[in-house]
CSV table of N, CA and C in Angstrom, one decimal:
chain,number,residue,atom,x,y,z
A,1,UNK,N,0.8,-1.2,0.0
A,1,UNK,CA,0.0,0.0,0.0
A,1,UNK,C,0.9,1.3,0.0
A,2,UNK,N,1.9,1.2,0.8
A,2,UNK,CA,2.8,2.4,0.8
A,2,UNK,C,3.5,2.6,-0.5
A,3,UNK,N,4.0,1.5,-1.1
A,3,UNK,CA,4.6,1.7,-2.4
A,3,UNK,C,3.7,2.2,-3.5
A,4,UNK,N,2.4,1.7,-3.5
A,4,UNK,CA,1.4,2.2,-4.4
A,4,UNK,C,1.2,3.7,-4.1
A,5,UNK,N,1.1,4.1,-2.8
A,5,UNK,CA,0.8,5.5,-2.4
A,5,UNK,C,2.0,6.4,-2.9
A,6,UNK,N,3.2,5.9,-2.8
A,6,UNK,CA,4.3,6.7,-3.3
A,6,UNK,C,4.2,6.9,-4.8
A,7,UNK,N,3.9,5.9,-5.5
A,7,UNK,CA,3.8,5.9,-6.9
A,7,UNK,C,2.6,6.9,-7.3
A,8,UNK,N,1.4,6.7,-6.7
A,8,UNK,CA,0.3,7.4,-7.1
A,8,UNK,C,0.4,8.9,-6.7
A,9,UNK,N,0.9,9.2,-5.5
A,9,UNK,CA,1.0,10.6,-5.1
A,9,UNK,C,2.1,11.4,-5.8
A,10,UNK,N,3.2,10.6,-6.2
A,10,UNK,CA,4.2,11.2,-7.0
A,10,UNK,C,3.6,11.7,-8.3
A,11,UNK,N,2.8,10.8,-8.9
A,11,UNK,CA,2.1,11.2,-10.2
A,11,UNK,C,1.1,12.3,-10.0
A,12,UNK,N,0.4,12.3,-8.8
A,12,UNK,CA,-0.6,13.4,-8.6
A,12,UNK,C,0.2,14.7,-8.4
A,13,UNK,N,1.3,14.7,-7.8
A,13,UNK,CA,2.2,15.9,-7.6
A,13,UNK,C,2.6,16.4,-9.0
A,14,UNK,N,3.0,15.5,-9.9
A,14,UNK,CA,3.4,15.9,-11.2
A,14,UNK,C,2.2,16.5,-12.0
A,15,UNK,N,1.1,15.8,-11.9
A,15,UNK,CA,-0.1,16.3,-12.7
A,15,UNK,C,-0.6,17.6,-12.2
A,16,UNK,N,-0.6,17.9,-10.9
A,16,UNK,CA,-1.1,19.1,-10.3
A,16,UNK,C,0.0,20.1,-10.0
A,17,UNK,N,1.2,19.8,-10.4
A,17,UNK,CA,2.4,20.7,-10.1
A,17,UNK,C,2.5,20.9,-8.6
A,18,UNK,N,2.4,19.9,-7.8
A,18,UNK,CA,2.5,19.9,-6.4
A,18,UNK,C,3.9,20.1,-5.9
A,19,UNK,N,4.1,20.8,-4.9
A,19,UNK,CA,5.5,21.1,-4.3
A,19,UNK,C,5.9,20.0,-3.4
A,20,UNK,N,7.1,19.5,-3.7
A,20,UNK,CA,7.8,18.5,-2.9
A,20,UNK,C,9.2,19.1,-2.5
A,21,UNK,N,9.4,19.2,-1.2
A,21,UNK,CA,10.7,19.8,-0.7
A,21,UNK,C,11.9,19.1,-1.3
A,22,UNK,N,12.8,19.8,-1.8
A,22,UNK,CA,14.0,19.3,-2.5
A,22,UNK,C,14.9,18.5,-1.5
A,23,UNK,N,15.3,17.4,-1.9
A,23,UNK,CA,16.3,16.5,-1.1
A,23,UNK,C,17.4,16.2,-2.1
A,24,UNK,N,18.7,16.5,-1.7
A,24,UNK,CA,19.8,16.2,-2.6
A,24,UNK,C,20.0,14.7,-2.8
A,25,UNK,N,19.5,13.8,-1.9
A,25,UNK,CA,19.6,12.4,-2.1
A,25,UNK,C,18.5,11.8,-2.9
A,26,UNK,N,17.5,12.6,-3.3
A,26,UNK,CA,16.4,12.1,-4.1
A,26,UNK,C,15.5,11.2,-3.3
A,27,UNK,N,15.6,11.2,-2.0
A,27,UNK,CA,14.9,10.2,-1.2
A,27,UNK,C,13.5,10.6,-0.8
A,28,UNK,N,12.7,11.0,-1.7
A,28,UNK,CA,11.4,11.4,-1.4
A,28,UNK,C,10.5,10.2,-1.1
A,29,UNK,N,9.6,10.4,-0.2
A,29,UNK,CA,8.8,9.2,0.2
A,29,UNK,C,7.3,9.6,0.2
A,30,UNK,N,6.6,8.6,0.7
A,30,UNK,CA,5.1,8.7,0.8
A,30,UNK,C,4.6,10.0,1.4
A,31,UNK,N,5.1,10.4,2.5
A,31,UNK,CA,4.7,11.6,3.2
A,31,UNK,C,5.0,12.9,2.4
A,32,UNK,N,6.1,12.9,1.7
A,32,UNK,CA,6.5,14.1,0.9
A,32,UNK,C,5.5,14.2,-0.3
A,33,UNK,N,5.3,13.1,-1.0
A,33,UNK,CA,4.4,13.2,-2.1
A,33,UNK,C,2.9,13.5,-1.7
A,34,UNK,N,2.5,12.8,-0.6
A,34,UNK,CA,1.2,13.0,-0.1
A,34,UNK,C,0.9,14.4,0.2
A,35,UNK,N,1.8,15.0,1.0
A,35,UNK,CA,1.7,16.4,1.4
A,35,UNK,C,1.6,17.4,0.1
A,36,UNK,N,2.5,17.1,-0.8
A,36,UNK,CA,2.5,18.0,-2.0
A,36,UNK,C,1.3,17.8,-2.8
A,37,UNK,N,0.8,16.6,-3.0
A,37,UNK,CA,-0.5,16.4,-3.7
A,37,UNK,C,-1.7,17.0,-3.0
A,38,UNK,N,-1.8,16.8,-1.7
A,38,UNK,CA,-2.9,17.4,-1.0
A,38,UNK,C,-2.9,18.9,-1.1
A,39,UNK,N,-1.7,19.5,-0.9
A,39,UNK,CA,-1.6,21.0,-1.0
A,39,UNK,C,-2.0,21.5,-2.4
A,40,UNK,N,-1.6,20.8,-3.4
A,40,UNK,CA,-1.9,21.2,-4.8
A,40,UNK,C,-3.4,21.1,-5.0
A,41,UNK,N,-4.0,20.0,-4.6
A,41,UNK,CA,-5.4,19.8,-4.8
A,41,UNK,C,-6.2,20.9,-4.1
A,42,UNK,N,-5.9,21.2,-2.8
A,42,UNK,CA,-6.5,22.3,-2.1
A,42,UNK,C,-6.4,23.6,-2.7
A,43,UNK,N,-5.2,23.9,-3.2
A,43,UNK,CA,-4.9,25.2,-3.9
A,43,UNK,C,-5.7,25.3,-5.1
A,44,UNK,N,-5.8,24.3,-5.9
A,44,UNK,CA,-6.6,24.3,-7.2
A,44,UNK,C,-8.1,24.5,-6.9
A,45,UNK,N,-8.6,23.9,-5.8
A,45,UNK,CA,-10.0,24.0,-5.5
A,45,UNK,C,-10.3,25.5,-5.0
A,46,UNK,N,-9.4,26.1,-4.3
A,46,UNK,CA,-9.6,27.5,-3.8
A,46,UNK,C,-9.6,28.4,-5.0
A,47,UNK,N,-8.7,28.2,-6.0
A,47,UNK,CA,-8.6,29.0,-7.2
A,47,UNK,C,-9.9,28.8,-8.0
A,48,UNK,N,-10.3,27.6,-8.1
A,48,UNK,CA,-11.6,27.3,-8.9
A,48,UNK,C,-12.8,28.0,-8.3
A,49,UNK,N,-12.8,28.0,-7.0
A,49,UNK,CA,-13.9,28.6,-6.3
A,49,UNK,C,-13.8,30.1,-6.5
A,50,UNK,N,-12.6,30.7,-6.4
A,50,UNK,CA,-12.4,32.1,-6.6
A,50,UNK,C,-12.8,32.5,-8.0
A,51,UNK,N,-12.5,31.7,-8.9
A,51,UNK,CA,-12.9,31.9,-10.3
A,51,UNK,C,-14.4,32.0,-10.5
A,52,UNK,N,-15.1,31.0,-9.9
A,52,UNK,CA,-16.5,30.9,-10.0
A,52,UNK,C,-17.2,32.1,-9.4
A,53,UNK,N,-16.6,32.6,-8.3
A,53,UNK,CA,-17.2,33.8,-7.6
A,53,UNK,C,-17.0,35.0,-8.5
A,54,UNK,N,-15.8,35.1,-9.1
A,54,UNK,CA,-15.5,36.3,-10.0
A,54,UNK,C,-16.5,36.3,-11.2
A,55,UNK,N,-16.9,35.1,-11.7
A,55,UNK,CA,-17.8,35.0,-12.8
A,55,UNK,C,-19.2,35.0,-12.4
A,56,UNK,N,-19.5,35.2,-11.1
A,56,UNK,CA,-20.8,35.2,-10.5
A,56,UNK,C,-21.6,33.9,-10.8
A,57,UNK,N,-20.9,32.8,-10.8
A,57,UNK,CA,-21.5,31.5,-11.1
A,57,UNK,C,-21.7,30.8,-9.7
A,58,UNK,N,-22.8,31.1,-9.1
A,58,UNK,CA,-23.1,30.6,-7.7
A,58,UNK,C,-23.3,29.1,-7.7
A,59,UNK,N,-23.8,28.5,-8.8
A,59,UNK,CA,-24.0,27.1,-8.9
A,59,UNK,C,-22.7,26.4,-8.8
A,60,UNK,N,-21.7,26.8,-9.6
A,60,UNK,CA,-20.4,26.3,-9.6
A,60,UNK,C,-19.6,26.5,-8.3
A,61,UNK,N,-19.8,27.7,-7.8
A,61,UNK,CA,-19.2,28.0,-6.5
A,61,UNK,C,-19.7,27.0,-5.4
A,62,UNK,N,-21.0,26.7,-5.4
A,62,UNK,CA,-21.5,25.7,-4.4
A,62,UNK,C,-21.0,24.3,-4.7
A,63,UNK,N,-20.8,24.0,-6.0
A,63,UNK,CA,-20.2,22.7,-6.3
A,63,UNK,C,-18.8,22.6,-5.8
A,64,UNK,N,-18.0,23.6,-5.9
A,64,UNK,CA,-16.6,23.6,-5.4
A,64,UNK,C,-16.6,23.6,-3.8
A,65,UNK,N,-17.6,24.3,-3.2
A,65,UNK,CA,-17.7,24.2,-1.8
A,65,UNK,C,-18.0,22.8,-1.3
A,66,UNK,N,-18.8,22.1,-2.0
A,66,UNK,CA,-19.2,20.7,-1.7
A,66,UNK,C,-17.9,19.8,-1.9
A,67,UNK,N,-17.2,20.0,-3.0
A,67,UNK,CA,-16.0,19.2,-3.2
A,67,UNK,C,-15.0,19.5,-2.1
A,68,UNK,N,-14.8,20.8,-1.8
A,68,UNK,CA,-13.8,21.2,-0.7
A,68,UNK,C,-14.2,20.5,0.6
A,69,UNK,N,-15.5,20.5,1.0
A,69,UNK,CA,-15.9,19.9,2.2
A,69,UNK,C,-15.6,18.4,2.2
A,70,UNK,N,-15.8,17.7,1.1
A,70,UNK,CA,-15.5,16.3,1.0
A,70,UNK,C,-14.0,16.0,1.1
A,71,UNK,N,-13.3,16.8,0.4
A,71,UNK,CA,-11.8,16.7,0.4
A,71,UNK,C,-11.3,16.9,1.8
A,72,UNK,N,-11.7,17.9,2.5
A,72,UNK,CA,-11.3,18.1,3.9
A,72,UNK,C,-11.6,17.0,4.8
A,73,UNK,N,-12.8,16.4,4.6
A,73,UNK,CA,-13.2,15.3,5.5
A,73,UNK,C,-12.3,14.1,5.2
A,74,UNK,N,-12.0,13.8,3.9
A,74,UNK,CA,-11.2,12.7,3.6
A,74,UNK,C,-9.7,12.9,4.0
A,75,UNK,N,-9.2,14.2,3.9
A,75,UNK,CA,-7.9,14.5,4.4
A,75,UNK,C,-7.8,14.2,5.9
A,76,UNK,N,-8.8,14.6,6.7
A,76,UNK,CA,-8.9,14.3,8.1
A,76,UNK,C,-8.8,12.8,8.4
A,77,UNK,N,-9.6,12.1,7.7
A,77,UNK,CA,-9.7,10.6,7.9
A,77,UNK,C,-8.3,10.0,7.6
A,78,UNK,N,-7.6,10.5,6.6
A,78,UNK,CA,-6.3,9.9,6.3
A,78,UNK,C,-5.3,10.3,7.4
A,79,UNK,N,-5.4,11.5,7.9
A,79,UNK,CA,-4.5,11.9,9.0
A,79,UNK,C,-4.7,10.9,10.2
A,80,UNK,N,-5.9,10.6,10.5
A,80,UNK,CA,-6.2,9.7,11.7
A,80,UNK,C,-5.7,8.3,11.4
A,81,UNK,N,-5.8,7.9,10.2
A,81,UNK,CA,-5.4,6.5,9.9
A,81,UNK,C,-4.0,6.3,9.4
A,82,UNK,N,-3.2,7.4,9.2
A,82,UNK,CA,-1.9,7.2,8.7
A,82,UNK,C,-0.9,6.5,9.6
A,83,UNK,N,-1.2,6.5,10.9
A,83,UNK,CA,-0.4,5.7,11.9
A,83,UNK,C,-0.2,4.3,11.5
A,84,UNK,N,-1.3,3.7,11.0
A,84,UNK,CA,-1.3,2.3,10.6
A,84,UNK,C,-0.3,1.9,9.5
A,85,UNK,N,-0.2,2.8,8.6
A,85,UNK,CA,0.8,2.6,7.5
A,85,UNK,C,2.2,2.7,8.0
A,86,UNK,N,2.5,3.7,8.8
A,86,UNK,CA,3.8,3.9,9.4
A,86,UNK,C,4.2,2.8,10.3
A,87,UNK,N,3.2,2.3,11.1
A,87,UNK,CA,3.5,1.2,12.1
A,87,UNK,C,3.8,-0.1,11.4
A,88,UNK,N,3.2,-0.3,10.2
A,88,UNK,CA,3.4,-1.6,9.5
A,88,UNK,C,4.7,-1.6,8.7
A,89,UNK,N,5.2,-0.5,8.3
A,89,UNK,CA,6.4,-0.4,7.5
A,89,UNK,C,7.7,-0.9,8.3
A,90,UNK,N,7.7,-0.6,9.5
A,90,UNK,CA,8.9,-1.0,10.4
A,90,UNK,C,8.4,-2.0,11.4
A,91,UNK,N,9.3,-2.8,11.9
A,91,UNK,CA,9.0,-3.8,12.9
A,91,UNK,C,8.5,-3.0,14.2
A,92,UNK,N,7.4,-3.4,14.7
A,92,UNK,CA,6.8,-2.9,15.9
A,92,UNK,C,6.1,-4.1,16.6
A,93,UNK,N,6.6,-4.5,17.7
A,93,UNK,CA,6.0,-5.7,18.3
A,93,UNK,C,4.6,-5.4,18.8
A,94,UNK,N,4.2,-4.2,18.9
A,94,UNK,CA,2.9,-3.8,19.4
A,94,UNK,C,1.9,-3.7,18.2
A,95,UNK,N,2.4,-3.6,17.0
A,95,UNK,CA,1.6,-3.3,15.8
A,95,UNK,C,1.3,-4.6,15.1
A,96,UNK,N,0.4,-5.4,15.6
A,96,UNK,CA,0.0,-6.6,14.9
A,96,UNK,C,-1.5,-6.4,14.4
A,97,UNK,N,-1.6,-5.7,13.3
A,97,UNK,CA,-2.9,-5.4,12.7
A,97,UNK,C,-3.5,-6.5,12.0
A,98,UNK,N,-4.7,-6.8,12.2
A,98,UNK,CA,-5.5,-7.7,11.5
A,98,UNK,C,-6.2,-7.1,10.3
A,99,UNK,N,-6.9,-7.9,9.6
A,99,UNK,CA,-7.7,-7.4,8.4
A,99,UNK,C,-8.7,-6.3,8.8
A,100,UNK,N,-9.4,-6.5,9.9
A,100,UNK,CA,-10.4,-5.6,10.4
A,100,UNK,C,-9.8,-4.3,10.9
A,101,UNK,N,-8.5,-4.4,11.4
A,101,UNK,CA,-7.8,-3.2,11.9
A,101,UNK,C,-7.3,-2.3,10.7
A,102,UNK,N,-7.0,-3.0,9.6
A,102,UNK,CA,-6.4,-2.3,8.5
A,102,UNK,C,-7.4,-1.8,7.5
A,103,UNK,N,-8.6,-2.3,7.5
A,103,UNK,CA,-9.7,-2.0,6.6
A,103,UNK,C,-10.0,-0.4,6.6
A,104,UNK,N,-10.1,0.2,7.8
A,104,UNK,CA,-10.4,1.7,7.8
A,104,UNK,C,-9.3,2.5,7.2
A,105,UNK,N,-8.0,2.0,7.3
A,105,UNK,CA,-6.9,2.7,6.7
A,105,UNK,C,-7.0,2.6,5.2
A,106,UNK,N,-7.2,1.4,4.7
A,106,UNK,CA,-7.4,1.2,3.2
A,106,UNK,C,-8.5,2.0,2.7
A,107,UNK,N,-9.7,2.0,3.4
A,107,UNK,CA,-10.8,2.8,2.9
A,107,UNK,C,-10.5,4.3,2.9
A,108,UNK,N,-9.8,4.8,3.9
A,108,UNK,CA,-9.5,6.2,4.0
A,108,UNK,C,-8.6,6.6,2.8
A,109,UNK,N,-7.6,5.8,2.6
A,109,UNK,CA,-6.7,6.2,1.5
A,109,UNK,C,-7.2,5.9,0.1
A,110,UNK,N,-8.1,5.0,0.0
A,110,UNK,CA,-8.8,4.7,-1.3
A,110,UNK,C,-9.7,6.0,-1.6
A,111,UNK,N,-10.4,6.5,-0.6
A,111,UNK,CA,-11.3,7.6,-0.7
A,111,UNK,C,-10.4,8.9,-1.1
A,112,UNK,N,-9.2,9.0,-0.5
A,112,UNK,CA,-8.4,10.1,-0.8
A,112,UNK,C,-7.9,10.0,-2.3
A,113,UNK,N,-7.5,8.8,-2.7
A,113,UNK,CA,-7.0,8.7,-4.1
A,113,UNK,C,-8.1,9.1,-5.0
A,114,UNK,N,-9.4,8.7,-4.7
A,114,UNK,CA,-10.5,9.1,-5.6
A,114,UNK,C,-10.7,10.6,-5.8
A,115,UNK,N,-10.2,11.4,-4.8
A,115,UNK,CA,-10.3,12.8,-5.0
A,115,UNK,C,-9.4,13.4,-6.1
A,116,UNK,N,-8.5,12.6,-6.5
A,116,UNK,CA,-7.6,13.0,-7.6
A,116,UNK,C,-7.9,12.3,-9.0
A,117,UNK,N,-9.0,11.5,-9.0
A,117,UNK,CA,-9.4,10.8,-10.1
A,117,UNK,C,-10.8,11.2,-10.6
A,118,UNK,N,-11.0,11.1,-11.9
A,118,UNK,CA,-12.3,11.4,-12.5
A,118,UNK,C,-13.2,10.1,-12.3
A,119,UNK,N,-14.4,10.2,-11.8
A,119,UNK,CA,-15.2,9.1,-11.6
A,119,UNK,C,-15.7,8.5,-12.9
A,120,UNK,N,-15.6,9.3,-14.0
A,120,UNK,CA,-16.1,8.8,-15.3
A,120,UNK,C,-15.0,8.1,-16.1
A,121,UNK,N,-13.8,8.6,-16.2
A,121,UNK,CA,-12.8,8.0,-17.0
A,121,UNK,C,-11.7,7.4,-16.1
A,122,UNK,N,-11.7,7.6,-14.8
A,122,UNK,CA,-10.7,7.1,-13.9
A,122,UNK,C,-9.3,7.7,-14.1
A,123,UNK,N,-9.3,8.8,-14.9
A,123,UNK,CA,-8.0,9.4,-15.2
A,123,UNK,C,-7.7,10.4,-14.1
A,124,UNK,N,-6.4,10.7,-13.9
A,124,UNK,CA,-6.0,11.6,-12.9
A,124,UNK,C,-6.2,13.0,-13.4
A,125,UNK,N,-6.5,13.9,-12.5
A,125,UNK,CA,-6.8,15.3,-12.8
A,125,UNK,C,-5.4,16.0,-13.0
A,126,UNK,N,-5.4,17.0,-13.9
A,126,UNK,CA,-4.1,17.7,-14.2
A,126,UNK,C,-4.3,19.2,-14.2
A,127,UNK,N,-3.3,19.9,-13.8
A,127,UNK,CA,-3.3,21.3,-13.9
A,127,UNK,C,-2.8,21.7,-15.3
A,128,UNK,N,-3.7,22.5,-16.0
A,128,UNK,CA,-3.4,22.9,-17.3
A,128,UNK,C,-2.8,24.3,-17.3
A,129,UNK,N,-1.6,24.5,-17.9
A,129,UNK,CA,-0.9,25.8,-17.8
A,129,UNK,C,-0.8,26.4,-19.2
A,130,UNK,N,-0.8,27.7,-19.2
A,130,UNK,CA,-0.4,28.4,-20.4
A,130,UNK,C,0.8,29.2,-20.1
A,131,UNK,N,2.0,28.7,-20.4
A,131,UNK,CA,3.2,29.3,-19.9
A,131,UNK,C,3.3,29.1,-18.4
A,132,UNK,N,3.3,30.3,-17.7
A,132,UNK,CA,3.3,30.2,-16.2
A,132,UNK,C,1.9,30.4,-15.6
A,133,UNK,N,0.9,30.6,-16.4
A,133,UNK,CA,-0.4,30.9,-16.0
A,133,UNK,C,-1.2,29.6,-15.8
A,134,UNK,N,-1.8,29.5,-14.6
A,134,UNK,CA,-2.7,28.3,-14.4
A,134,UNK,C,-4.0,28.6,-15.0
A,135,UNK,N,-4.4,27.7,-15.9
A,135,UNK,CA,-5.7,27.9,-16.6
A,135,UNK,C,-6.9,27.1,-16.1
A,136,UNK,N,-6.6,25.8,-15.9
A,136,UNK,CA,-7.7,25.0,-15.5
A,136,UNK,C,-7.2,23.7,-14.9
A,137,UNK,N,-8.1,22.9,-14.3
A,137,UNK,CA,-7.8,21.5,-13.9
A,137,UNK,C,-8.8,20.6,-14.6
A,138,UNK,N,-8.2,19.6,-15.3
A,138,UNK,CA,-9.0,18.8,-16.2
A,138,UNK,C,-8.6,17.3,-16.0
A,139,UNK,N,-9.6,16.5,-16.3
A,139,UNK,CA,-9.3,15.0,-16.4
A,139,UNK,C,-9.2,14.7,-17.9
A,140,UNK,N,-8.7,13.5,-18.3
A,140,UNK,CA,-8.5,13.2,-19.7
A,140,UNK,C,-9.8,13.3,-20.5
A,141,UNK,N,-11.0,12.9,-19.9
A,141,UNK,CA,-12.2,12.9,-20.7
A,141,UNK,C,-12.9,14.2,-20.7
A,142,UNK,N,-12.5,15.2,-19.9
A,142,UNK,CA,-13.1,16.5,-19.9
A,142,UNK,C,-14.3,16.7,-18.9
A,143,UNK,N,-14.7,15.6,-18.3
A,143,UNK,CA,-15.9,15.7,-17.4
A,143,UNK,C,-15.5,16.6,-16.2
A,144,UNK,N,-14.3,16.5,-15.7
A,144,UNK,CA,-13.8,17.5,-14.7
A,144,UNK,C,-13.1,18.6,-15.5
A,145,UNK,N,-13.5,19.8,-15.3
A,145,UNK,CA,-13.0,21.0,-16.0
A,145,UNK,C,-13.2,22.2,-15.1
A,146,UNK,N,-12.2,22.4,-14.2
A,146,UNK,CA,-12.3,23.6,-13.3
A,146,UNK,C,-11.6,24.8,-13.9
A,147,UNK,N,-12.3,25.8,-14.1
A,147,UNK,CA,-11.7,27.0,-14.6
A,147,UNK,C,-11.0,27.7,-13.5
A,148,UNK,N,-9.8,28.1,-13.7
A,148,UNK,CA,-9.0,28.8,-12.6
A,148,UNK,C,-8.8,30.3,-13.0
A,149,UNK,N,-9.3,30.7,-14.1
A,149,UNK,CA,-9.2,32.1,-14.5
A,149,UNK,C,-10.2,33.0,-13.9
A,150,UNK,N,-9.7,34.1,-13.3
A,150,UNK,CA,-10.6,35.0,-12.6
A,150,UNK,C,-11.0,36.1,-13.6
A,151,UNK,N,-12.3,36.5,-13.6
A,151,UNK,CA,-12.8,37.5,-14.5
A,151,UNK,C,-12.0,38.8,-14.2
A,152,UNK,N,-11.6,39.4,-15.3
A,152,UNK,CA,-10.9,40.7,-15.2
A,152,UNK,C,-11.9,41.8,-15.0
A,153,UNK,N,-11.6,42.7,-14.1
A,153,UNK,CA,-12.6,43.8,-13.8
A,153,UNK,C,-12.3,45.0,-14.7
């Protein structure tokens, strides 16, 4: 699960231009990628909501608020459950987790992964840039298409 998480959230960071703190040894891990991906997703949602407000699109603003609420809830669940991943990576004589103990951990991280995927095409969402300007967040099929451009006054 940890290896898959490192792979998935490294790709999420790449797709959303998430920040991962530089390490000269290149030893980035699960926590580094997870933090960068979560930060990038939150930032994109805030910008999409700000864009909707600027265009006076209250329906879209409410949709982003709903997504933000869901994302925050999932982020909190993964924070609570992350101990189980860390405990199982290293030998801990107190950490003998059974299937029922590990199920909430798997569910929390599965739900988090889904925040970065389109439910229609199962593709990862990507930040679309025009030079250095962030334009939108899209999935491969286009069902997810968050405008990040703010209306100019």
